[in-house]
PDB file of C-alpha atoms in Angstrom:
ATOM      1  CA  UNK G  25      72.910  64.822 276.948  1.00 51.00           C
ATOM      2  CA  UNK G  26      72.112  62.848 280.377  1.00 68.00           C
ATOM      3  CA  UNK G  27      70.804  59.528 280.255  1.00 88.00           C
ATOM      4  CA  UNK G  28      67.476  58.315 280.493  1.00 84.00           C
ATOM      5  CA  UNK G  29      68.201  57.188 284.275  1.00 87.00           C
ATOM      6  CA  UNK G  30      69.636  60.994 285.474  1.00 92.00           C
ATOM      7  CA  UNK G  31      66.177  61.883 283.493  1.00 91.00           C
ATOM      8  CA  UNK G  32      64.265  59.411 286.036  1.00 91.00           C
ATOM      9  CA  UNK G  33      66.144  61.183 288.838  1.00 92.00           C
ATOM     10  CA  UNK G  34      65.583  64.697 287.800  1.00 93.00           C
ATOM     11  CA  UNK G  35      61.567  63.631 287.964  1.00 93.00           C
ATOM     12  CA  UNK G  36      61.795  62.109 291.202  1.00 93.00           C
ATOM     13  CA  UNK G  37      63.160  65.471 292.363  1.00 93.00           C
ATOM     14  CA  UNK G  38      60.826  67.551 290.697  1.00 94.00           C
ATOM     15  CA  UNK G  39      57.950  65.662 292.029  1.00 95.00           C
ATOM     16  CA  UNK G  40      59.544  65.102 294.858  1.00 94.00           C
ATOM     17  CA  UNK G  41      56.453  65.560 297.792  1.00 95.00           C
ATOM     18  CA  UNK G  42      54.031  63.040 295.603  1.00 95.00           C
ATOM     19  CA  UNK G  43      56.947  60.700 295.408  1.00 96.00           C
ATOM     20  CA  UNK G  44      56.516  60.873 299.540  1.00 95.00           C
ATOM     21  CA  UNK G  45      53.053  60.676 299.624  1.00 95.00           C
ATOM     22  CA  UNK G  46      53.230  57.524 297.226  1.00 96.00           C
ATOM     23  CA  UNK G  47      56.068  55.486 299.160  1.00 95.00           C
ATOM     24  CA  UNK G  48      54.348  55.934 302.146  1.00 94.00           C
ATOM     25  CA  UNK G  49      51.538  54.361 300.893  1.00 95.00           C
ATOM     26  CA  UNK G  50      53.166  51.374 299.357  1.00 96.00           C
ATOM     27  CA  UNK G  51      55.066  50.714 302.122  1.00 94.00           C
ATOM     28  CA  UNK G  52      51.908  50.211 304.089  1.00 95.00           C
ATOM     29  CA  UNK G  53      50.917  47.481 301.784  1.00 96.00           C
ATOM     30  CA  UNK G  54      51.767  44.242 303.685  1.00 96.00           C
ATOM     31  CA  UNK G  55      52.212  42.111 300.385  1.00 96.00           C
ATOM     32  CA  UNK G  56      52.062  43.028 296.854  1.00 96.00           C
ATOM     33  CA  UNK G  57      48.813  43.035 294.864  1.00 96.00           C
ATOM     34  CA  UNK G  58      46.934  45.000 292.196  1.00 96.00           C
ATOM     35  CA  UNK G  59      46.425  47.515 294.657  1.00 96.00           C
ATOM     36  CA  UNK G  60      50.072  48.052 294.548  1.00 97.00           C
ATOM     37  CA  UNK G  61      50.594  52.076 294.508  1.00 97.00           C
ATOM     38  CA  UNK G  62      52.197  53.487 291.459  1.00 97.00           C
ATOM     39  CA  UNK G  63      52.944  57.050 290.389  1.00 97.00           C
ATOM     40  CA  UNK G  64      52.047  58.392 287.091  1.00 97.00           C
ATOM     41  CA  UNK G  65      53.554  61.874 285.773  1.00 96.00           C
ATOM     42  CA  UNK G  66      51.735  63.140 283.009  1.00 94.00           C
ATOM     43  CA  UNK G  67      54.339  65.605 281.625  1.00 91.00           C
ATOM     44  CA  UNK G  68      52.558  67.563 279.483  1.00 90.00           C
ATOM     45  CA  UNK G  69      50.167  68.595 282.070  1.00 93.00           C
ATOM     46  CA  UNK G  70      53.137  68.656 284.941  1.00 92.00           C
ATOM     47  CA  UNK G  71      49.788  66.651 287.155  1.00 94.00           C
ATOM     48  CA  UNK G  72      50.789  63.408 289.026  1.00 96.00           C
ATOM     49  CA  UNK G  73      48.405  60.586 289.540  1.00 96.00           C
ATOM     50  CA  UNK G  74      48.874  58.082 292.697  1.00 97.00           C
ATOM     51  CA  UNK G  75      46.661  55.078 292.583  1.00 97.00           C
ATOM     52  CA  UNK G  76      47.348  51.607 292.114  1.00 97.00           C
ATOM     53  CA  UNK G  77      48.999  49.315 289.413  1.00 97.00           C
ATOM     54  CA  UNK G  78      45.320  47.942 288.407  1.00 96.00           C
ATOM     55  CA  UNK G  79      44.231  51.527 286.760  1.00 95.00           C
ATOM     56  CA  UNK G  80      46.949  50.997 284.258  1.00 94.00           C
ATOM     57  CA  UNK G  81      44.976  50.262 281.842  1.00 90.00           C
ATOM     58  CA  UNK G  82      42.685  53.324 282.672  1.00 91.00           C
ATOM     59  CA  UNK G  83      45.639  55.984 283.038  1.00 91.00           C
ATOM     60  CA  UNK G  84      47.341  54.934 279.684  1.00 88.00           C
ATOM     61  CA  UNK G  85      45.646  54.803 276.765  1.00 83.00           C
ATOM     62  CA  UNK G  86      47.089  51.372 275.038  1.00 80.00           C
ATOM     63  CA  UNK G  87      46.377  49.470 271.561  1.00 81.00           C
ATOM     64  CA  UNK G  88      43.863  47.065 271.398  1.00 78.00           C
ATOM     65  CA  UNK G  89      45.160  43.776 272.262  1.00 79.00           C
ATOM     66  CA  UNK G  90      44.430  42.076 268.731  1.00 81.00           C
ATOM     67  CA  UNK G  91      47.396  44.207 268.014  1.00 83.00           C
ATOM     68  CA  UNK G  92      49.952  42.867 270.093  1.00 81.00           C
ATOM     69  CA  UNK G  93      51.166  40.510 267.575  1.00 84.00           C
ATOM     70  CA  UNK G  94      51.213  42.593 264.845  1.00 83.00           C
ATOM     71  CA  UNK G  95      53.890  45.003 267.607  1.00 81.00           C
ATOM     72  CA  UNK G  96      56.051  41.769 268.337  1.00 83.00           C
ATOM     73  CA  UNK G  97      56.612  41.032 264.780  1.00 85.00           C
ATOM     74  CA  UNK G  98      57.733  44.247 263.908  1.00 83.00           C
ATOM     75  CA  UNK G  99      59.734  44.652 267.212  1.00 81.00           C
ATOM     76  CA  UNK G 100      61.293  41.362 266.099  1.00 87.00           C
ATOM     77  CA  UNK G 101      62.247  42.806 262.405  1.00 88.00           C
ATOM     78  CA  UNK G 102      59.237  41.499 260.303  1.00 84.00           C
ATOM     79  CA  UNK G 103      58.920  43.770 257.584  1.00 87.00           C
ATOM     80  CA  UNK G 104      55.547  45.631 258.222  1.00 86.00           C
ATOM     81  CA  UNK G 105      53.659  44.637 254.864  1.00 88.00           C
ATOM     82  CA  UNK G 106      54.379  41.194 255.915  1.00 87.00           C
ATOM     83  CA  UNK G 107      53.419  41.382 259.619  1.00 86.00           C
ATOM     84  CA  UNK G 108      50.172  42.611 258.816  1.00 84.00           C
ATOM     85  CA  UNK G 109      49.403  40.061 256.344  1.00 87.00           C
ATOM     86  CA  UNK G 110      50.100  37.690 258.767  1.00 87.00           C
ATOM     87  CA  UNK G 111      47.913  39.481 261.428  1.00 84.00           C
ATOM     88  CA  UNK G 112      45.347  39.885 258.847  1.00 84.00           C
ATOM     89  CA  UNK G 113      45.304  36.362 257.802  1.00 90.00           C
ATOM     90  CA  UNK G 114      45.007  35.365 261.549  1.00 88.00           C
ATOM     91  CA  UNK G 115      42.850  37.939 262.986  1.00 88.00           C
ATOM     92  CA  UNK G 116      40.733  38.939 260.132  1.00 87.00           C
ATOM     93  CA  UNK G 117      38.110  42.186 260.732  1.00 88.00           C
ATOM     94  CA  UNK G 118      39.205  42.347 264.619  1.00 88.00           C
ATOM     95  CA  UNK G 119      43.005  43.491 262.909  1.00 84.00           C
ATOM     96  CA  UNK G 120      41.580  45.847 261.046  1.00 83.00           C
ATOM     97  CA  UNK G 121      39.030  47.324 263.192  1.00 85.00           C
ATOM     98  CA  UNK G 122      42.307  47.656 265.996  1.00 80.00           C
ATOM     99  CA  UNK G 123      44.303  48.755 263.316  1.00 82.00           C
ATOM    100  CA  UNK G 124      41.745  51.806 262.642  1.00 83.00           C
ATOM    101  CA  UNK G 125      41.209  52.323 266.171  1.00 77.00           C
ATOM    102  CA  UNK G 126      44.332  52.853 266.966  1.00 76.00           C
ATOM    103  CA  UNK G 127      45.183  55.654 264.103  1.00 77.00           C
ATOM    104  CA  UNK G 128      42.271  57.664 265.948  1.00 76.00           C
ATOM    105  CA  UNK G 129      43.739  57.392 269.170  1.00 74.00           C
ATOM    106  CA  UNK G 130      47.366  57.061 268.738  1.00 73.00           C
ATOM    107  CA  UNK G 131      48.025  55.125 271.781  1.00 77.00           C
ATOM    108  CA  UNK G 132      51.616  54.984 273.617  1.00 79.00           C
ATOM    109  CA  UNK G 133      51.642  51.620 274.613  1.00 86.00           C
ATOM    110  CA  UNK G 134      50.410  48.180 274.206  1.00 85.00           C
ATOM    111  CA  UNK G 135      48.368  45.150 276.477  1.00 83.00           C
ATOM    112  CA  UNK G 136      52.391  44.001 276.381  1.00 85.00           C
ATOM    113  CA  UNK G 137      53.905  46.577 278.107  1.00 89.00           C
ATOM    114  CA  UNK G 138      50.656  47.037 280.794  1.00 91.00           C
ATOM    115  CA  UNK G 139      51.332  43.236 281.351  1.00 91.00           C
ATOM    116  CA  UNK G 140      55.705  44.369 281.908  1.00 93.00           C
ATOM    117  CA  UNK G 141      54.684  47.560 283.868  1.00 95.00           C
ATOM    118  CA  UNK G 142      52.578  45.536 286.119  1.00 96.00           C
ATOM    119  CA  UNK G 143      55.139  42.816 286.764  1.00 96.00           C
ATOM    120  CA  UNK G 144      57.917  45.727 286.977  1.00 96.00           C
ATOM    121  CA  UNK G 145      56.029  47.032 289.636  1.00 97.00           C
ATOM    122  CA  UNK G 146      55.941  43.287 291.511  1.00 97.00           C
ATOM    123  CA  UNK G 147      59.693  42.831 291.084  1.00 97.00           C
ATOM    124  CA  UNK G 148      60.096  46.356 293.100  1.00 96.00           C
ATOM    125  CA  UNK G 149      57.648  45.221 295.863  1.00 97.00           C
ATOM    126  CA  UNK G 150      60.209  41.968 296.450  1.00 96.00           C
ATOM    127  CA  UNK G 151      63.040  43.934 297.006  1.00 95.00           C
ATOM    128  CA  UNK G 152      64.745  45.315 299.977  1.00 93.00           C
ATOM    129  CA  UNK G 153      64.407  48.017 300.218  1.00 93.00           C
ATOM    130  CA  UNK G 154      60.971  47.527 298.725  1.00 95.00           C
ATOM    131  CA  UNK G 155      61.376  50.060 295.503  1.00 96.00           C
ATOM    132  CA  UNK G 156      58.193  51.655 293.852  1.00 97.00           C
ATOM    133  CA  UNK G 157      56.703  51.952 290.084  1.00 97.00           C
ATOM    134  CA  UNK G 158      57.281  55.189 288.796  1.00 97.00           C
ATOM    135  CA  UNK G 159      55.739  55.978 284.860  1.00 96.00           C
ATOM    136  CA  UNK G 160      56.286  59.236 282.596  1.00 95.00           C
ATOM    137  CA  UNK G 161      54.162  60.222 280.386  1.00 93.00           C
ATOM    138  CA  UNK G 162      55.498  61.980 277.748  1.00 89.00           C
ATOM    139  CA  UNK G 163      53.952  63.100 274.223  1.00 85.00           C
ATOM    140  CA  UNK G 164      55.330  59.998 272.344  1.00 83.00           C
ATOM    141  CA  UNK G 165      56.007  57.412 274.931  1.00 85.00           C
ATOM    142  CA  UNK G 166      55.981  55.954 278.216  1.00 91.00           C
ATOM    143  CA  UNK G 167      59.114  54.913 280.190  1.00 92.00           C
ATOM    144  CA  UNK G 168      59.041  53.278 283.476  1.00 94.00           C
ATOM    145  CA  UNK G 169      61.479  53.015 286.409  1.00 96.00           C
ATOM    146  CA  UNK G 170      61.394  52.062 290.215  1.00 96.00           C
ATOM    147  CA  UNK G 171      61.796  54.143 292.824  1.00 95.00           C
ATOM    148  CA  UNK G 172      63.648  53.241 295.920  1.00 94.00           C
ATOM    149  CA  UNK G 173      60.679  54.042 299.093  1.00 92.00           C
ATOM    150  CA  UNK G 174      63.796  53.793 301.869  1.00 86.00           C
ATOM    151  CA  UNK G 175      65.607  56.676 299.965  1.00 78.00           C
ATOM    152  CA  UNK G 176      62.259  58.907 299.580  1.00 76.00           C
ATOM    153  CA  UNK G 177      61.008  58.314 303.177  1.00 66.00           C
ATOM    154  CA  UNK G 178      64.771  58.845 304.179  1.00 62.00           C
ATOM    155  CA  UNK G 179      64.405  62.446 302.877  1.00 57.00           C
ATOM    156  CA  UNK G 180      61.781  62.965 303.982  1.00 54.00           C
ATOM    157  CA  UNK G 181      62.072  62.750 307.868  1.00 53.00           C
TER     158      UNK G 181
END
């Protein structure tokens, strides 16, 4: 079964032209910003969405962020009866009102990971060569990776 990074790879192949269009873009930015360019592959659909890291939050549907804590507890182990007593006891109505928001929307990831993505997406800006955020959207999750720009405009001359 090939890894999650051969996965990455396979993507950056199949989408290979939007990958071109994208690094081409970011490596026009002079410095890194929100405006960074990111690629989005929403695989369900097999579309691709170029824009920059700031529409995050618009792209991926997330939790609301009262429930952040109650997702670090239980990533940390805390049984979930007592994580949500906790976050209850803390957060009061807002808790519950997230917590019933998000079992109508079912959203794949959390202010957290927006706030990881983003900074995932600075980190690739820095280096050299200057490497791009690339996200998949699949049914259940969301994985990001970078994407090395040199490589994809390499290819592509």
């Amino acid at each position: 079964m090939p890894d999650l990074a051969q996965i990455h790879q396979a993507l950056v192949e199949d989408y290979r032209e939007s990958f071109e269009i994208a690094a081409g873009k970011l490596l026009a930015q002079p410095s890194w910003t929100l405006e960074a360019t990111v690629v989005l592959i929403h695989l369900q659909s097999g579309e691709v969405t170029i824009g920059p890291v700031q529409s995050l939050p618009l792209w991926l549907e997330h939790l609301p962020p009262e429930l952040d804590v109650f997702v670090r507890l239980q990533e940390q182990g805390v049984p979930f009866e007592e994580a949500y007593a906790q976050c209850l006891a803390e957060q009061g109505q807002e808790f519950v009102a997230a917590c019933e928001a998000a079992k109508r929307s079912k959203p794949l990831v959390t202010h957290d990971n927006l706030a990881e993505l983003t900074g995932l997406s600075q980190k690739g800006f820095a280096r050299q060569p200057r490497e791009m955020l690339a996200l998949a959207q699949w049914s259940d999750h969301v994985s990001g990776f970078l994407v090395s720009c040199k490589q994809l405009r390499a290819q592509a001359n």
